Coordinates of C-alpha atoms in Angstrom, one line a residue:
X84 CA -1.1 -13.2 -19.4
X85 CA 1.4 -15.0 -21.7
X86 CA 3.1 -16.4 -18.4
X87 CA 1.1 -18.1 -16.1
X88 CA 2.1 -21.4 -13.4
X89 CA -0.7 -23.4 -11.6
X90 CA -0.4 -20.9 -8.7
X91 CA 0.0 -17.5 -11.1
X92 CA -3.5 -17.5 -12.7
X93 CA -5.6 -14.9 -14.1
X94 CA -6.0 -12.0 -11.2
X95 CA -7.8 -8.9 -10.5
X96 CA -6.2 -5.8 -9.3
X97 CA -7.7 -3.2 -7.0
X98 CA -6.6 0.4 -5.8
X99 CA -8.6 3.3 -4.2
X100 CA -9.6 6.1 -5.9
X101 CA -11.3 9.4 -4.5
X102 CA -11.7 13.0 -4.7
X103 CA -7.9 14.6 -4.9
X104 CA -4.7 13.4 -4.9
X105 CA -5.2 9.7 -4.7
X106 CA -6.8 9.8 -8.3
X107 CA -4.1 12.0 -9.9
X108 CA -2.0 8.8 -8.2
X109 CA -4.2 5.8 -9.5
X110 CA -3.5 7.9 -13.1
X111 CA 0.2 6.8 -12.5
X112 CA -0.2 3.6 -10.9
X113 CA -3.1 2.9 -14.6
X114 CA -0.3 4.1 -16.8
X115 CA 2.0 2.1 -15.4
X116 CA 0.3 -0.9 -15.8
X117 CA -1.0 -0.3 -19.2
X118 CA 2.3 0.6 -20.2
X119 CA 4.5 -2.6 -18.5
X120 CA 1.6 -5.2 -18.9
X121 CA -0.2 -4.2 -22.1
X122 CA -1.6 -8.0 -21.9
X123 CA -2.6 -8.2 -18.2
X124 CA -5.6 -10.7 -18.4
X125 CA -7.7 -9.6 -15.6
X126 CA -9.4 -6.4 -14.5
X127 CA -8.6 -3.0 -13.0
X128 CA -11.1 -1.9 -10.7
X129 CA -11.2 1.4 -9.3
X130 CA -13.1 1.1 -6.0
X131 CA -14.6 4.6 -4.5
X132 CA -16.3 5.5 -1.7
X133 CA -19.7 6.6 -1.8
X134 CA -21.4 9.5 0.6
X135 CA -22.9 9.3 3.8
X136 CA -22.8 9.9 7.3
X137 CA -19.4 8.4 7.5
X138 CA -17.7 11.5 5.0
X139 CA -17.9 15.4 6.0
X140 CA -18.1 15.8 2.0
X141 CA -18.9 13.7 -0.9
X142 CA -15.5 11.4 -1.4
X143 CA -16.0 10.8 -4.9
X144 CA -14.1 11.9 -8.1
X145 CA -16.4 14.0 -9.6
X146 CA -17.4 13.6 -13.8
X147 CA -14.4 15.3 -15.8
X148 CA -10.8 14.9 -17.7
X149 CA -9.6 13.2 -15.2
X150 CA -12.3 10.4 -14.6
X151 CA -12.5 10.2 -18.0
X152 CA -8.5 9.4 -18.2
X153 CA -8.8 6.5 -15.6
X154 CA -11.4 4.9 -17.9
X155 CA -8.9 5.2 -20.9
X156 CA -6.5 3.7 -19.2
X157 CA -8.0 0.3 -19.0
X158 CA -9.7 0.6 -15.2
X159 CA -13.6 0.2 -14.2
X160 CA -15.0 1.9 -11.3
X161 CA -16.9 0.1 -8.6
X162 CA -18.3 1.3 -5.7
X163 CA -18.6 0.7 -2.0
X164 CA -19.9 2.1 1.2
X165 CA -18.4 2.7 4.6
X166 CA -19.8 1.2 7.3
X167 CA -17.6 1.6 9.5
X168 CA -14.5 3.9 8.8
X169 CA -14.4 6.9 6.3
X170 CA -13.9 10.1 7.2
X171 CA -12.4 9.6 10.9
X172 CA -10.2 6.5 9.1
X173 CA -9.9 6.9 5.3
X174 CA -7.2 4.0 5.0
X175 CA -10.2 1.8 6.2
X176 CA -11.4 2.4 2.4
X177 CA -8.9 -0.3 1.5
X178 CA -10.8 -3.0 4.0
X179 CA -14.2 -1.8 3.2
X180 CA -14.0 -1.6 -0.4
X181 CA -12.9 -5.4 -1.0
X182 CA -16.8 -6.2 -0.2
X183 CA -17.4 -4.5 -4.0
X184 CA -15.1 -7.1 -5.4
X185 CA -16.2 -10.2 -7.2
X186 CA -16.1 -13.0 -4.9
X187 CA -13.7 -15.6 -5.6
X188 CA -11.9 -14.3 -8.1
X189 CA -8.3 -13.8 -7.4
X190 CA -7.1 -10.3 -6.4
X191 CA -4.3 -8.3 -5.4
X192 CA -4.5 -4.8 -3.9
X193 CA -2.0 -2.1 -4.2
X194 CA -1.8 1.2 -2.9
X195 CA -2.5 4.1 -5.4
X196 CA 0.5 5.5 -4.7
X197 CA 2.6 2.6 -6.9
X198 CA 3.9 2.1 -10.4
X199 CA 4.2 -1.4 -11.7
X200 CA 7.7 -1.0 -13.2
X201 CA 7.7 -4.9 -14.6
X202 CA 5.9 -8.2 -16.1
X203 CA 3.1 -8.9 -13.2
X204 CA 3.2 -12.7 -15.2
X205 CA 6.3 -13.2 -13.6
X206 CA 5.3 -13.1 -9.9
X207 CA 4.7 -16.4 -8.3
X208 CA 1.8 -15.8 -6.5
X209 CA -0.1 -18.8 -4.4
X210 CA -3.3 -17.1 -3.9
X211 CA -4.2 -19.5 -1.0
X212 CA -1.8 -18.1 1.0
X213 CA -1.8 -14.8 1.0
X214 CA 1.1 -12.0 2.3
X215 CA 1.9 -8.6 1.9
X216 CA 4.5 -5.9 1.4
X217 CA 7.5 -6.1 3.3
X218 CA 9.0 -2.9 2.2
X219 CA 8.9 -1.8 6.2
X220 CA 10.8 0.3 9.2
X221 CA 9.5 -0.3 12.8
X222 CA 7.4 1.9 12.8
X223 CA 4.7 -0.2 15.0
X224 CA 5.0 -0.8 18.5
X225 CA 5.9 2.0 19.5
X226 CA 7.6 1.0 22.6
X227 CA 7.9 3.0 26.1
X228 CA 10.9 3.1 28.4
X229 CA 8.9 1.0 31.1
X230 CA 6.4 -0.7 29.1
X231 CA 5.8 -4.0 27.0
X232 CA 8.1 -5.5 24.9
X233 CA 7.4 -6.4 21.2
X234 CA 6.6 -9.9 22.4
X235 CA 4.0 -8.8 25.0
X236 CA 2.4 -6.7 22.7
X237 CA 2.1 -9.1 19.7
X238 CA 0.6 -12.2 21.5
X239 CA -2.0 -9.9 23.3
X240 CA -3.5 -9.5 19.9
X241 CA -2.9 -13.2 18.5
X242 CA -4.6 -14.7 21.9
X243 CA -7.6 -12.4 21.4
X244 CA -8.6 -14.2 18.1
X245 CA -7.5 -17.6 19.0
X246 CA -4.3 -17.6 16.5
X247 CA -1.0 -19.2 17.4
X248 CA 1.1 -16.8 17.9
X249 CA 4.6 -18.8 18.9
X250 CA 4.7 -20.1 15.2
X251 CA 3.8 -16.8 13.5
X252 CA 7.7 -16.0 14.7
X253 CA 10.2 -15.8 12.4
X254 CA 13.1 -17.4 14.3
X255 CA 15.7 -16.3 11.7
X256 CA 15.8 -13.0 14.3
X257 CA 16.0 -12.8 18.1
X258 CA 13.7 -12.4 20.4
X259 CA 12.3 -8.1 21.1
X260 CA 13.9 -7.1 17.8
X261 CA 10.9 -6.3 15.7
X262 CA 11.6 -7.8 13.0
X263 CA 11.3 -11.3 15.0
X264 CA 7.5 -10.5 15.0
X265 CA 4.3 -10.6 11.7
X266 CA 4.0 -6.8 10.8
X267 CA 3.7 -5.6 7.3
X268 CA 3.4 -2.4 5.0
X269 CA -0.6 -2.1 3.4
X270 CA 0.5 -1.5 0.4
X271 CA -0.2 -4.7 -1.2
X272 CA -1.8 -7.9 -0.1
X273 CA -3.0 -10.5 -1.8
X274 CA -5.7 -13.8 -1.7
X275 CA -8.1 -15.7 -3.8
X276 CA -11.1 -14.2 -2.7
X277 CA -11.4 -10.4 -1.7
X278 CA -14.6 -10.6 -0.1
X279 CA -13.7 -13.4 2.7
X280 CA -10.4 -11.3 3.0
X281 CA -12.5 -8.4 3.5
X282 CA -15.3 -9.5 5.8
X283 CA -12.0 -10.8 8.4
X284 CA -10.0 -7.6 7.8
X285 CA -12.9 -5.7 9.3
X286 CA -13.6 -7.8 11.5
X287 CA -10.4 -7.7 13.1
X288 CA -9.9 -4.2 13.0
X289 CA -13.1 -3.1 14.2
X290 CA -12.5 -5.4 17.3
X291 CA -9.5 -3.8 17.5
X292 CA -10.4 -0.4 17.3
X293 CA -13.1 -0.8 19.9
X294 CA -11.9 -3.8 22.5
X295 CA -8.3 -3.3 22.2
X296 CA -6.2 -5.7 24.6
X297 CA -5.2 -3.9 27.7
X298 CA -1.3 -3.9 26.7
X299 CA -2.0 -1.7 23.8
X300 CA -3.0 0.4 26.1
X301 CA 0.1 3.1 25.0
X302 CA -0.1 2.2 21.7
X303 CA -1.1 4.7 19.0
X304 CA -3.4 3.0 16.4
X305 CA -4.9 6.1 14.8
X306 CA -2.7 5.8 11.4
X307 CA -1.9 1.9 12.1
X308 CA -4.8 0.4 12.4
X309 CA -4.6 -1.6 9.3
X310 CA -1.3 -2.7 9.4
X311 CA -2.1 -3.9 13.2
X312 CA -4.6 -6.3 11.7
X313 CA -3.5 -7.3 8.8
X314 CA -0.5 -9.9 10.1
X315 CA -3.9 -11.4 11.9
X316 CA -5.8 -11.9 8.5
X317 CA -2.7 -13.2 6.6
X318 CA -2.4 -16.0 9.7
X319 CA -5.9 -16.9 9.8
X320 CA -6.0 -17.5 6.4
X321 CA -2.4 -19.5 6.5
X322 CA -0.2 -16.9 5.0
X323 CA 2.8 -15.6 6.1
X324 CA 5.8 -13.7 5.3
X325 CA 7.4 -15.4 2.5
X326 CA 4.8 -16.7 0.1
X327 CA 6.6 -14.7 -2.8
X328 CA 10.5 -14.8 -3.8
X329 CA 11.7 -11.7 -2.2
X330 CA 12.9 -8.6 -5.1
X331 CA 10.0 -9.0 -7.4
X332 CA 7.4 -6.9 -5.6
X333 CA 8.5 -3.5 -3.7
X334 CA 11.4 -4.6 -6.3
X335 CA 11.8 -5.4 -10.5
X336 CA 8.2 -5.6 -10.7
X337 CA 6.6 -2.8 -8.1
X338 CA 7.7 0.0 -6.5
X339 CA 5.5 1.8 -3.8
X340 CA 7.0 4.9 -3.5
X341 CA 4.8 6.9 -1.6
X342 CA 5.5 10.4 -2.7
X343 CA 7.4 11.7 -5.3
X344 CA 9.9 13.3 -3.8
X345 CA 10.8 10.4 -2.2
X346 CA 10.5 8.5 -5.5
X347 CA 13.2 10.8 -7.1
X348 CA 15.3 11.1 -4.1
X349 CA 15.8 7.1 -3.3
X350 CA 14.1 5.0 -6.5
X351 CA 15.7 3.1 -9.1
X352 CA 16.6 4.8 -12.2
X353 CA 14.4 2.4 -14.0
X354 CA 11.5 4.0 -11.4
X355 CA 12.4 7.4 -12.5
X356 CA 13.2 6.8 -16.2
X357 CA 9.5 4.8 -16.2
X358 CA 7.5 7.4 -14.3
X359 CA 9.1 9.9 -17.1
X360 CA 8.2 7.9 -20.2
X361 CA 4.4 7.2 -18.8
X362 CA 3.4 11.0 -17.9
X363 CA 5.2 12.1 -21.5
X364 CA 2.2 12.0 -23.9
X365 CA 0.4 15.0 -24.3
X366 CA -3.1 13.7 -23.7
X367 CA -1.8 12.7 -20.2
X368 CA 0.4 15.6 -19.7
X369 CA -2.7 18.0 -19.7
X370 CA -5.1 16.6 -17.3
X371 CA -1.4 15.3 -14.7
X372 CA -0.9 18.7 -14.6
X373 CA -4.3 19.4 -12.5
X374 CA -1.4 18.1 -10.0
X375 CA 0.8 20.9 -8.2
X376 CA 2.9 18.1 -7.0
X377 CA 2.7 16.1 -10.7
X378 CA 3.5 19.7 -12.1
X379 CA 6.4 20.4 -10.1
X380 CA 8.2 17.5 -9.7
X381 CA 7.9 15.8 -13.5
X382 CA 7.5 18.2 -15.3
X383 CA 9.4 21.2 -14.3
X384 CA 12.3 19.0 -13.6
X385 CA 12.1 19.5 -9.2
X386 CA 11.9 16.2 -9.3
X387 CA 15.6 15.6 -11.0
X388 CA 16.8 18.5 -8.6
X389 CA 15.5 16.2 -5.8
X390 CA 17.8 13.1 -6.8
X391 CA 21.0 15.4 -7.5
X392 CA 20.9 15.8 -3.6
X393 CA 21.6 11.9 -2.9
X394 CA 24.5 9.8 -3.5
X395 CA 22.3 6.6 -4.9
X396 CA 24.9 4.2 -3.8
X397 CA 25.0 5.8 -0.1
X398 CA 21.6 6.5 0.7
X399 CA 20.4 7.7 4.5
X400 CA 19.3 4.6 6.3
X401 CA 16.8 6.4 8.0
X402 CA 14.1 7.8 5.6
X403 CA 13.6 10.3 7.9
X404 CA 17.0 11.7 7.2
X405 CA 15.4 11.7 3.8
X406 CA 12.3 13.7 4.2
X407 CA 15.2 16.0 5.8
X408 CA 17.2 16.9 3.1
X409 CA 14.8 17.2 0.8
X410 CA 12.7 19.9 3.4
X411 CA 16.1 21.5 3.9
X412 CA 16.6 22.0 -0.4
X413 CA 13.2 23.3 -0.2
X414 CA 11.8 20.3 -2.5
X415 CA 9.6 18.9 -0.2
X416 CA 6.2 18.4 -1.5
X417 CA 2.7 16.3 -0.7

């Protein structure tokens, strides 16, 4: 990159990519990086899953246009095995694949389902202490009417890997409201070296998975797994919540957006008009369209129907009030 500091050196980038919609999404998240860092310095790996016991079906993107895209658009493909998630657990892939990156080299993860909207050289990262996405509701703990507390349920996890848990607090918020306590959103994280990252991540959730503490007893950690351990990784390895200026990622620079419809119905207009511009050229038009969603939303405009139903300046607070209207309008699509 043109713009680099001490702390912002040369980085690698990783996202999953498999069999269905996730590579019609790395497509996206490619184009978007191509098109708003045309001099990133490092690489673009594509990391997939292979077959086994692990997967009901083979995982991979098979040979075709749309492999063949991803390659044009600056990515390599590397490949990983799961030994421990897969088909029971697919967002293990984003713990399990880090062992296919090259050891200490720099890296930061993303979701596929993310456009880089802005200049990654302008993002301070400190790769030594690494953090991830804020971009958050509460959406873990789930709490019962007679059961622990946020507190309670936190520290049972800090105490069972020896981590201080009183000064992973952020203070700045009072005690039981959630966002007092170390939770993140997946959908970035960062460090210098993806493979000791990795071999803790699954540490950690493995042991959690299988030895829970007894005060998560309630707790549902089917879809959360990996945001239960991550806070635990990012401490261990002396990270924490504010390692980067707030705004740049999940803001100017990133935007996870998660599905499209949301995209439309709550993103920037620089999201929109970006997402637009990249899926315009014919060569990508005609293998994005392999996409129902893609297909409907961009280009036969359901998308722009979508964000005619929201006052930008007055959004619901709940996305769920979101999802809502968009299901009511008939627009909703995954």
């Amino acid at each position: 990159m043109a713009k680099k500091s001490a702390k912002n050196s040369t980085f690698n980038i990783m996202i999953v990519v498999q069999d269905g919609h996730l590579a019609y999404e790395a497509a996206l998240f490619a184009a978007s990086l191509r098109h708003t860092n045309p001099d990133f310095a490092g690489k673009l790996y594509y990391a997939e899953p292979m077959p086994g016991p692990l997967w009901k079906a083979d995982p991979r993107l098979p040979q075709g246009e749309l492999r063949d895209l991803l390659i044009e658009l600056g990515g390599e493909f590397i490949q990983f095995e799961n030994r421990v998630f897969g088909q029971s657990y697919p967002y293990g892939n984003k713990i399990e694949a880090l062992a296919a990156m090259p050891k200490g080299e720099n890296f930061v993860f993303f979701d596929t389902d993310t456009l880089i909207t802005g200049d990654l050289a302008n993002v301070p990262f400190d790769f030594s202490r690494p953090s991830a996405s804020l971009r958050r509701e509460n959406t873990w703990p789930q709490l019962e009417l007679y059961g622990l507390g946020y507190g309670a349920t936190w520290k049972s996890l800090y105490d069972k890997f020896d981590l201080d848990f009183d000064s992973a607090l952020d203070l700045n918020h009072p005690d039981e409201y959630w966002r007092r306590y170390p939770y993140y959103n997946a959908g970035y994280f960062f460090y210098k070296c993806p493979q000791q990252f990795g071999v803790r991540f699954l540490e950690y959730a493995k042991a959690i998975r299988d030895d829970a503490p007894p005060e998560l007893i309630c707790q549902v950690l089917d879809t959360w797994l990996d945001q239960v351990a991550l806070p635990l990784v990012i401490y261990s390895f002396g990270g924490g919540k504010h390692t980067l200026p707030r705004g740049l990622l999940d803001g100017d620079i990133s935007c996870h957006y998660r599905m499209l419809p949301l995209l439309y119905a709550r993103e920037g207009t620089h999201v929109v008009d970006l997402l637009e511009e990249i899926t315009a050229p014919n060569k990508l038009k005609k293998v994005l369209k392999g996409s129902n969603v893609i297909k409907r939303m961009i280009y036969q405009g359901r998308g722009r129907k979508t964000r005619d139903l929201f006052d930008q300046n007055n959004l619901p607070r709940k996305e769920q009030a979101i999802r809502n209207r968009i299901k009511k309008a008939g627009f909703w699509m995954r």
